[in-house]
Amino acid sequence: MHMEPIRLGVNVDHVATIRQARGTKYPDPVEAGLLSAAAGADSITIHLREDRRHIQEHDVERMLARSPVPVNLEMAVTDEMVALACAARPAYCCLVPERRQELTTEGGLDVAAHLDTIAAACRRLARAKIKVALFIDPWPEQLEAAAKTGAPHLEIHTGRYAEARSSKARNAERKRIASFTRAAAKSGFEVHAGHGLNVENVGDIAAVPEIVELNIGHAIVARALYIGFPAAVAEMRRAMNDARHPRP
Ligand code: PXP
């Protein structure tokens, strides 16, 4: 079976986390994005959170002005964020749930419970020519609801897979993701995935043939502290490609 190379979106939020810890101008997530793109990232992801704990609005503007690859803006489904995205016009938006106390995005969107709000946001973003992904858990009821929103892309939340404590639990999550992906692709969605992926666990997800893109942040930024961004991005690319196209 011919498979397209899998795309890598590098999330540079946590470069901004280090900057915000001291209120300095460095390190700059935009520079990290440029290094990632030069090292083979297909897109750069930034999450503008409501509390601005890492990425700031000026980062979004500067990233959009300078990135040679498409920018994917992650954001909550609020009027403020949708208006901001429609003005900034990134190529992609990923709609995520957001609660202020959480350390990171802990679960997917409950599309079924917020269908009208999410569908309205998708329509506004589509009018601004932004391709929208819904970040959801790989559950059939979410797929069914997502199909009513008009969003062209889904991003599967891989947190449960990444955090599984036993190989049995992890394998069950892997299977759930693979069968969800097949069903979503059949329904016409372009399928992405991300959250908690690192070089050790990325292979099983990259090997799912219908997954088109992975968005990976924390593990790449953490690894870049030791070996630099270009090497950390290249290492992740290799792990993804090796799983996608195993050598005989
Ligand atoms: N995709 C989405 C929608 C996310 O919210 C996150 C976390 O910001 C990621 C991917 C990347 O997750 P991680 O930083 O664990 O690689």
mmCIF file of C-alpha atoms and ligand atoms in Angstrom:
data_model
loop_
_atom_site.group_PDB
_atom_site.id
_atom_site.type_symbol
_atom_site.label_atom_id
_atom_site.label_comp_id
_atom_site.label_asym_id
_atom_site.label_seq_id
_atom_site.Cartn_x
_atom_site.Cartn_y
_atom_site.Cartn_z
ATOM 1 C CA MET A 1 0.000 0.000 0.000
ATOM 2 C CA HIS A 2 1.398 3.411 -0.948
ATOM 3 C CA MET A 3 1.484 5.817 1.938
ATOM 4 C CA GLU A 4 2.175 9.527 1.765
ATOM 5 C CA PRO A 5 4.964 10.767 4.043
ATOM 6 C CA ILE A 6 3.445 11.703 7.374
ATOM 7 C CA ARG A 7 3.550 15.418 8.218
ATOM 8 C CA LEU A 8 5.100 16.790 11.404
ATOM 9 C CA GLY A 9 3.736 19.907 13.069
ATOM 10 C CA VAL A 10 6.073 21.196 15.783
ATOM 11 C CA ASN A 11 4.428 22.915 18.740
ATOM 12 C CA VAL A 12 6.750 25.555 20.217
ATOM 13 C CA ASP A 13 4.533 26.705 23.126
ATOM 14 C CA HIS A 14 6.986 25.597 25.758
ATOM 15 C CA VAL A 15 9.772 27.766 24.409
ATOM 16 C CA ALA A 16 7.458 30.616 25.390
ATOM 17 C CA THR A 17 6.824 28.917 28.753
ATOM 18 C CA ILE A 18 10.527 29.338 29.599
ATOM 19 C CA ARG A 19 10.464 32.965 28.442
ATOM 20 C CA GLN A 20 7.336 33.779 30.444
ATOM 21 C CA ALA A 21 8.854 32.237 33.588
ATOM 22 C CA ARG A 22 11.220 35.231 33.742
ATOM 23 C CA GLY A 23 9.470 37.856 31.651
ATOM 24 C CA THR A 24 12.506 38.090 29.359
ATOM 25 C CA LYS A 25 12.527 38.400 25.560
ATOM 26 C CA TYR A 26 14.273 35.050 25.180
ATOM 27 C CA PRO A 27 13.948 32.246 24.297
ATOM 28 C CA ASP A 28 11.816 33.208 21.321
ATOM 29 C CA PRO A 29 9.239 30.664 20.098
ATOM 30 C CA VAL A 30 9.378 32.260 16.659
ATOM 31 C CA GLU A 31 13.096 31.481 16.360
ATOM 32 C CA ALA A 32 12.368 27.915 17.495
ATOM 33 C CA GLY A 33 9.664 27.710 14.818
ATOM 34 C CA LEU A 34 12.077 28.895 12.136
ATOM 35 C CA LEU A 35 14.709 26.354 13.247
ATOM 36 C CA SER A 36 12.062 23.614 13.242
ATOM 37 C CA ALA A 37 10.891 24.514 9.752
ATOM 38 C CA ALA A 38 14.481 24.499 8.482
ATOM 39 C CA ALA A 39 14.940 21.050 10.059
ATOM 40 C CA GLY A 40 11.913 19.593 8.276
ATOM 41 C CA ALA A 41 8.787 20.530 10.224
ATOM 42 C CA ASP A 42 5.819 20.761 7.861
ATOM 43 C CA SER A 43 3.958 23.245 10.028
ATOM 44 C CA ILE A 44 4.351 25.149 13.278
ATOM 45 C CA THR A 45 1.723 24.972 15.997
ATOM 46 C CA ILE A 46 1.132 27.574 18.679
ATOM 47 C CA HIS A 47 -1.611 27.615 21.289
ATOM 48 C CA LEU A 48 -2.860 31.048 22.281
ATOM 49 C CA ARG A 49 -4.438 30.284 25.622
ATOM 50 C CA GLU A 50 -7.025 32.497 27.247
ATOM 51 C CA ASP A 51 -4.690 33.160 30.182
ATOM 52 C CA ARG A 52 -1.705 33.804 27.812
ATOM 53 C CA ARG A 53 0.464 31.582 29.962
ATOM 54 C CA HIS A 54 2.929 30.970 27.148
ATOM 55 C CA ILE A 55 2.214 32.206 23.609
ATOM 56 C CA GLN A 56 1.293 35.912 23.368
ATOM 57 C CA GLU A 57 -0.568 37.744 20.626
ATOM 58 C CA HIS A 58 2.662 39.311 19.341
ATOM 59 C CA ASP A 59 4.071 35.771 18.925
ATOM 60 C CA VAL A 60 1.121 34.880 16.697
ATOM 61 C CA GLU A 61 1.676 37.985 14.577
ATOM 62 C CA ARG A 62 5.424 37.471 14.300
ATOM 63 C CA MET A 63 5.095 33.751 13.584
ATOM 64 C CA LEU A 64 2.584 34.394 10.808
ATOM 65 C CA ALA A 65 4.823 37.075 9.312
ATOM 66 C CA ARG A 66 7.980 34.966 9.357
ATOM 67 C CA SER A 67 7.135 31.263 9.152
ATOM 68 C CA PRO A 68 8.012 29.660 5.815
ATOM 69 C CA VAL A 69 5.582 26.805 6.595
ATOM 70 C CA PRO A 70 1.867 26.951 7.497
ATOM 71 C CA VAL A 71 0.981 28.037 11.020
ATOM 72 C CA ASN A 72 -1.571 26.073 13.002
ATOM 73 C CA LEU A 73 -3.235 28.148 15.731
ATOM 74 C CA GLU A 74 -4.678 26.138 18.597
ATOM 75 C CA MET A 75 -7.373 27.898 20.540
ATOM 76 C CA ALA A 76 -10.484 27.603 22.652
ATOM 77 C CA VAL A 77 -13.919 27.957 21.084
ATOM 78 C CA THR A 78 -14.670 31.478 22.299
ATOM 79 C CA ASP A 79 -15.816 34.611 20.480
ATOM 80 C CA GLU A 80 -12.568 36.367 21.387
ATOM 81 C CA MET A 81 -10.394 33.602 19.932
ATOM 82 C CA VAL A 82 -12.477 33.091 16.808
ATOM 83 C CA ALA A 83 -12.402 36.840 16.095
ATOM 84 C CA LEU A 84 -8.662 36.918 16.680
ATOM 85 C CA ALA A 85 -8.090 33.972 14.306
ATOM 86 C CA CYS A 86 -10.332 35.470 11.617
ATOM 87 C CA ALA A 87 -8.228 38.661 11.777
ATOM 88 C CA ALA A 88 -4.840 36.888 11.902
ATOM 89 C CA ARG A 89 -5.734 34.239 9.274
ATOM 90 C CA PRO A 90 -3.412 31.325 10.004
ATOM 91 C CA ALA A 91 -3.655 28.468 7.485
ATOM 92 C CA TYR A 92 -5.028 26.131 10.167
ATOM 93 C CA CYS A 93 -6.879 26.354 13.448
ATOM 94 C CA CYS A 94 -7.276 23.540 15.923
ATOM 95 C CA LEU A 95 -10.184 23.991 18.314
ATOM 96 C CA VAL A 96 -9.429 22.660 21.776
ATOM 97 C CA PRO A 97 -11.166 22.674 25.152
ATOM 98 C CA GLU A 98 -9.640 24.926 27.765
ATOM 99 C CA ARG A 99 -9.968 25.142 31.501
ATOM 100 C CA ARG A 100 -7.711 27.597 33.243
ATOM 101 C CA GLN A 101 -6.421 25.267 35.949
ATOM 102 C CA GLU A 102 -5.331 22.454 33.697
ATOM 103 C CA LEU A 103 -1.621 21.928 33.039
ATOM 104 C CA THR A 104 -2.254 21.111 29.413
ATOM 105 C CA THR A 105 -5.185 20.120 27.227
ATOM 106 C CA GLU A 106 -6.472 17.194 29.260
ATOM 107 C CA GLY A 107 -9.216 15.792 27.090
ATOM 108 C CA GLY A 108 -10.778 16.354 23.719
ATOM 109 C CA LEU A 109 -13.634 18.690 22.864
ATOM 110 C CA ASP A 110 -17.079 17.418 23.732
ATOM 111 C CA VAL A 111 -18.468 18.199 20.288
ATOM 112 C CA ALA A 112 -21.792 16.518 20.957
ATOM 113 C CA ALA A 113 -22.437 18.696 24.023
ATOM 114 C CA HIS A 114 -21.439 21.977 22.321
ATOM 115 C CA LEU A 115 -22.488 21.275 18.765
ATOM 116 C CA ASP A 116 -24.109 24.619 17.956
ATOM 117 C CA THR A 117 -21.239 26.725 19.322
ATOM 118 C CA ILE A 118 -18.584 24.600 17.620
ATOM 119 C CA ALA A 119 -20.432 24.483 14.295
ATOM 120 C CA ALA A 120 -20.860 28.284 14.374
ATOM 121 C CA ALA A 121 -17.118 28.742 15.058
ATOM 122 C CA CYS A 122 -16.303 26.359 12.177
ATOM 123 C CA ARG A 123 -18.489 28.411 9.810
ATOM 124 C CA ARG A 124 -16.842 31.707 10.820
ATOM 125 C CA LEU A 125 -13.346 30.248 10.430
ATOM 126 C CA ALA A 126 -14.225 28.644 7.088
ATOM 127 C CA ARG A 127 -15.439 32.030 5.814
ATOM 128 C CA ALA A 128 -11.974 33.387 6.703
ATOM 129 C CA LYS A 129 -10.497 30.510 4.611
ATOM 130 C CA ILE A 130 -8.984 28.835 7.675
ATOM 131 C CA LYS A 131 -8.966 25.039 7.708
ATOM 132 C CA VAL A 132 -10.309 23.842 11.033
ATOM 133 C CA ALA A 133 -9.450 20.747 13.029
ATOM 134 C CA LEU A 134 -11.444 19.591 16.052
ATOM 135 C CA PHE A 135 -9.320 18.074 18.816
ATOM 136 C CA ILE A 136 -11.322 15.095 20.018
ATOM 137 C CA ASP A 137 -10.998 11.819 21.836
ATOM 138 C CA PRO A 138 -11.212 8.813 19.503
ATOM 139 C CA TRP A 139 -14.764 7.952 20.430
ATOM 140 C CA PRO A 140 -17.550 7.167 17.933
ATOM 141 C CA GLU A 141 -20.017 9.658 19.464
ATOM 142 C CA GLN A 142 -17.509 12.474 18.907
ATOM 143 C CA LEU A 143 -17.012 11.458 15.285
ATOM 144 C CA GLU A 144 -20.747 11.442 14.742
ATOM 145 C CA ALA A 145 -21.074 14.948 16.209
ATOM 146 C CA ALA A 146 -17.972 16.250 14.375
ATOM 147 C CA ALA A 147 -19.550 15.232 11.071
ATOM 148 C CA LYS A 148 -22.291 17.814 11.716
ATOM 149 C CA THR A 149 -19.892 20.751 12.184
ATOM 150 C CA GLY A 150 -18.437 21.136 8.708
ATOM 151 C CA ALA A 151 -14.853 20.926 10.041
ATOM 152 C CA PRO A 152 -12.592 19.312 7.427
ATOM 153 C CA HIS A 153 -9.983 17.961 9.853
ATOM 154 C CA LEU A 154 -9.930 16.051 13.127
ATOM 155 C CA GLU A 155 -7.030 15.829 15.547
ATOM 156 C CA ILE A 156 -7.148 12.738 17.709
ATOM 157 C CA HIS A 157 -6.158 13.248 21.338
ATOM 158 C CA THR A 158 -3.449 10.637 21.948
ATOM 159 C CA GLY A 159 -3.083 11.409 25.672
ATOM 160 C CA ARG A 160 -4.702 8.199 26.873
ATOM 161 C CA TYR A 161 -2.449 6.178 24.570
ATOM 162 C CA ALA A 162 0.689 8.057 25.696
ATOM 163 C CA GLU A 163 -0.143 7.820 29.381
ATOM 164 C CA ALA A 164 -1.286 4.174 29.443
ATOM 165 C CA ARG A 165 0.483 2.383 32.284
ATOM 166 C CA SER A 166 0.552 -1.132 30.880
ATOM 167 C CA SER A 167 1.301 -2.475 27.428
ATOM 168 C CA LYS A 168 -2.165 -4.040 27.399
ATOM 169 C CA ALA A 169 -3.849 -0.694 28.038
ATOM 170 C CA ARG A 170 -1.622 1.037 25.521
ATOM 171 C CA ASN A 171 -2.371 -1.582 22.884
ATOM 172 C CA ALA A 172 -6.104 -1.160 23.504
ATOM 173 C CA GLU A 173 -5.743 2.609 22.979
ATOM 174 C CA ARG A 174 -3.665 2.065 19.850
ATOM 175 C CA LYS A 175 -6.398 -0.144 18.414
ATOM 176 C CA ARG A 176 -9.072 2.379 19.367
ATOM 177 C CA ILE A 177 -7.128 5.130 17.574
ATOM 178 C CA ALA A 178 -6.563 2.964 14.465
ATOM 179 C CA SER A 179 -10.219 2.015 14.075
ATOM 180 C CA PHE A 180 -11.437 5.550 14.835
ATOM 181 C CA THR A 181 -9.020 6.899 12.221
ATOM 182 C CA ARG A 182 -10.258 4.471 9.604
ATOM 183 C CA ALA A 183 -13.874 5.475 10.259
ATOM 184 C CA ALA A 184 -13.039 9.203 10.280
ATOM 185 C CA ALA A 185 -11.096 8.983 7.008
ATOM 186 C CA LYS A 186 -14.009 7.078 5.459
ATOM 187 C CA SER A 187 -16.330 9.901 6.523
ATOM 188 C CA GLY A 188 -14.087 12.308 4.598
ATOM 189 C CA PHE A 189 -12.028 13.839 7.414
ATOM 190 C CA GLU A 190 -8.313 14.507 7.168
ATOM 191 C CA VAL A 191 -7.014 12.976 10.388
ATOM 192 C CA HIS A 192 -4.239 14.371 12.576
ATOM 193 C CA ALA A 193 -3.133 13.248 16.032
ATOM 194 C CA GLY A 194 -1.146 14.515 18.964
ATOM 195 C CA HIS A 195 -0.537 14.946 22.676
ATOM 196 C CA GLY A 196 2.074 13.195 24.776
ATOM 197 C CA LEU A 197 3.952 11.743 21.799
ATOM 198 C CA ASN A 198 7.709 11.212 22.034
ATOM 199 C CA VAL A 199 10.329 9.255 20.075
ATOM 200 C CA GLU A 200 9.575 6.098 22.050
ATOM 201 C CA ASN A 201 5.810 5.994 21.583
ATOM 202 C CA VAL A 202 5.328 7.811 18.263
ATOM 203 C CA GLY A 203 5.919 4.757 16.073
ATOM 204 C CA ASP A 204 2.630 2.964 16.673
ATOM 205 C CA ILE A 205 0.680 6.130 15.888
ATOM 206 C CA ALA A 206 2.759 7.107 12.851
ATOM 207 C CA ALA A 207 2.168 3.593 11.504
ATOM 208 C CA VAL A 208 -1.607 4.163 11.246
ATOM 209 C CA PRO A 209 -1.814 4.732 7.480
ATOM 210 C CA GLU A 210 -4.742 7.177 7.429
ATOM 211 C CA ILE A 211 -3.117 9.588 9.914
ATOM 212 C CA VAL A 212 -1.818 12.481 7.850
ATOM 213 C CA GLU A 213 -0.162 14.673 10.474
ATOM 214 C CA LEU A 214 1.198 14.553 14.007
ATOM 215 C CA ASN A 215 1.485 17.634 16.215
ATOM 216 C CA ILE A 216 4.222 17.266 18.795
ATOM 217 C CA GLY A 217 5.501 19.821 21.281
ATOM 218 C CA HIS A 218 6.632 19.021 24.792
ATOM 219 C CA ALA A 219 8.928 16.093 23.928
ATOM 220 C CA ILE A 220 10.635 17.976 21.094
ATOM 221 C CA VAL A 221 11.194 21.127 23.161
ATOM 222 C CA ALA A 222 12.493 19.016 26.070
ATOM 223 C CA ARG A 223 14.865 17.102 23.800
ATOM 224 C CA ALA A 224 16.019 20.342 22.143
ATOM 225 C CA LEU A 225 17.388 21.472 25.531
ATOM 226 C CA TYR A 226 20.025 18.764 25.175
ATOM 227 C CA ILE A 227 20.624 18.419 21.445
ATOM 228 C CA GLY A 228 19.167 21.588 19.887
ATOM 229 C CA PHE A 229 16.028 22.121 17.825
ATOM 230 C CA PRO A 230 17.306 20.942 14.433
ATOM 231 C CA ALA A 231 18.505 17.609 15.851
ATOM 232 C CA ALA A 232 15.378 17.117 17.996
ATOM 233 C CA VAL A 233 13.083 17.731 15.023
ATOM 234 C CA ALA A 234 15.177 15.495 12.758
ATOM 235 C CA GLU A 235 15.145 12.726 15.365
ATOM 236 C CA MET A 236 11.341 12.847 15.603
ATOM 237 C CA ARG A 237 11.000 12.862 11.814
ATOM 238 C CA ARG A 238 13.193 9.768 11.604
ATOM 239 C CA ALA A 239 11.150 7.936 14.242
ATOM 240 C CA MET A 240 7.934 8.790 12.368
ATOM 241 C CA ASN A 241 9.290 7.858 8.944
ATOM 242 C CA ASP A 242 10.813 4.595 10.187
ATOM 243 C CA ALA A 243 7.430 3.526 11.551
ATOM 244 C CA ARG A 244 5.596 4.608 8.426
ATOM 245 C CA HIS A 245 8.008 2.968 5.993
ATOM 246 C CA PRO A 246 9.740 0.180 7.910
ATOM 247 C CA ARG A 247 13.005 -0.853 6.332
ATOM 248 C CA PRO A 248 13.070 -4.485 5.177
HETATM 249 N N1 PXP B 1 -2.249 18.825 19.813
HETATM 250 C C1 PXP B 1 -3.030 19.567 20.622
HETATM 251 C C2 PXP B 1 -4.389 19.929 20.148
HETATM 252 C C3 PXP B 1 -2.553 20.027 21.869
HETATM 253 O O1 PXP B 1 -3.344 20.784 22.673
HETATM 254 C C4 PXP B 1 -1.233 19.711 22.245
HETATM 255 C C5 PXP B 1 -0.707 20.215 23.551
HETATM 256 O O2 PXP B 1 -0.553 21.601 23.488
HETATM 257 C C6 PXP B 1 -0.457 18.966 21.347
HETATM 258 C C7 PXP B 1 -0.996 18.512 20.156
HETATM 259 C C8 PXP B 1 0.967 18.636 21.634
HETATM 260 O O3 PXP B 1 1.080 17.881 22.783
HETATM 261 P P1 PXP B 1 2.505 17.640 23.429
HETATM 262 O O4 PXP B 1 3.024 18.976 23.846
HETATM 263 O O5 PXP B 1 2.219 16.721 24.550
HETATM 264 O O6 PXP B 1 3.361 17.029 22.347
#
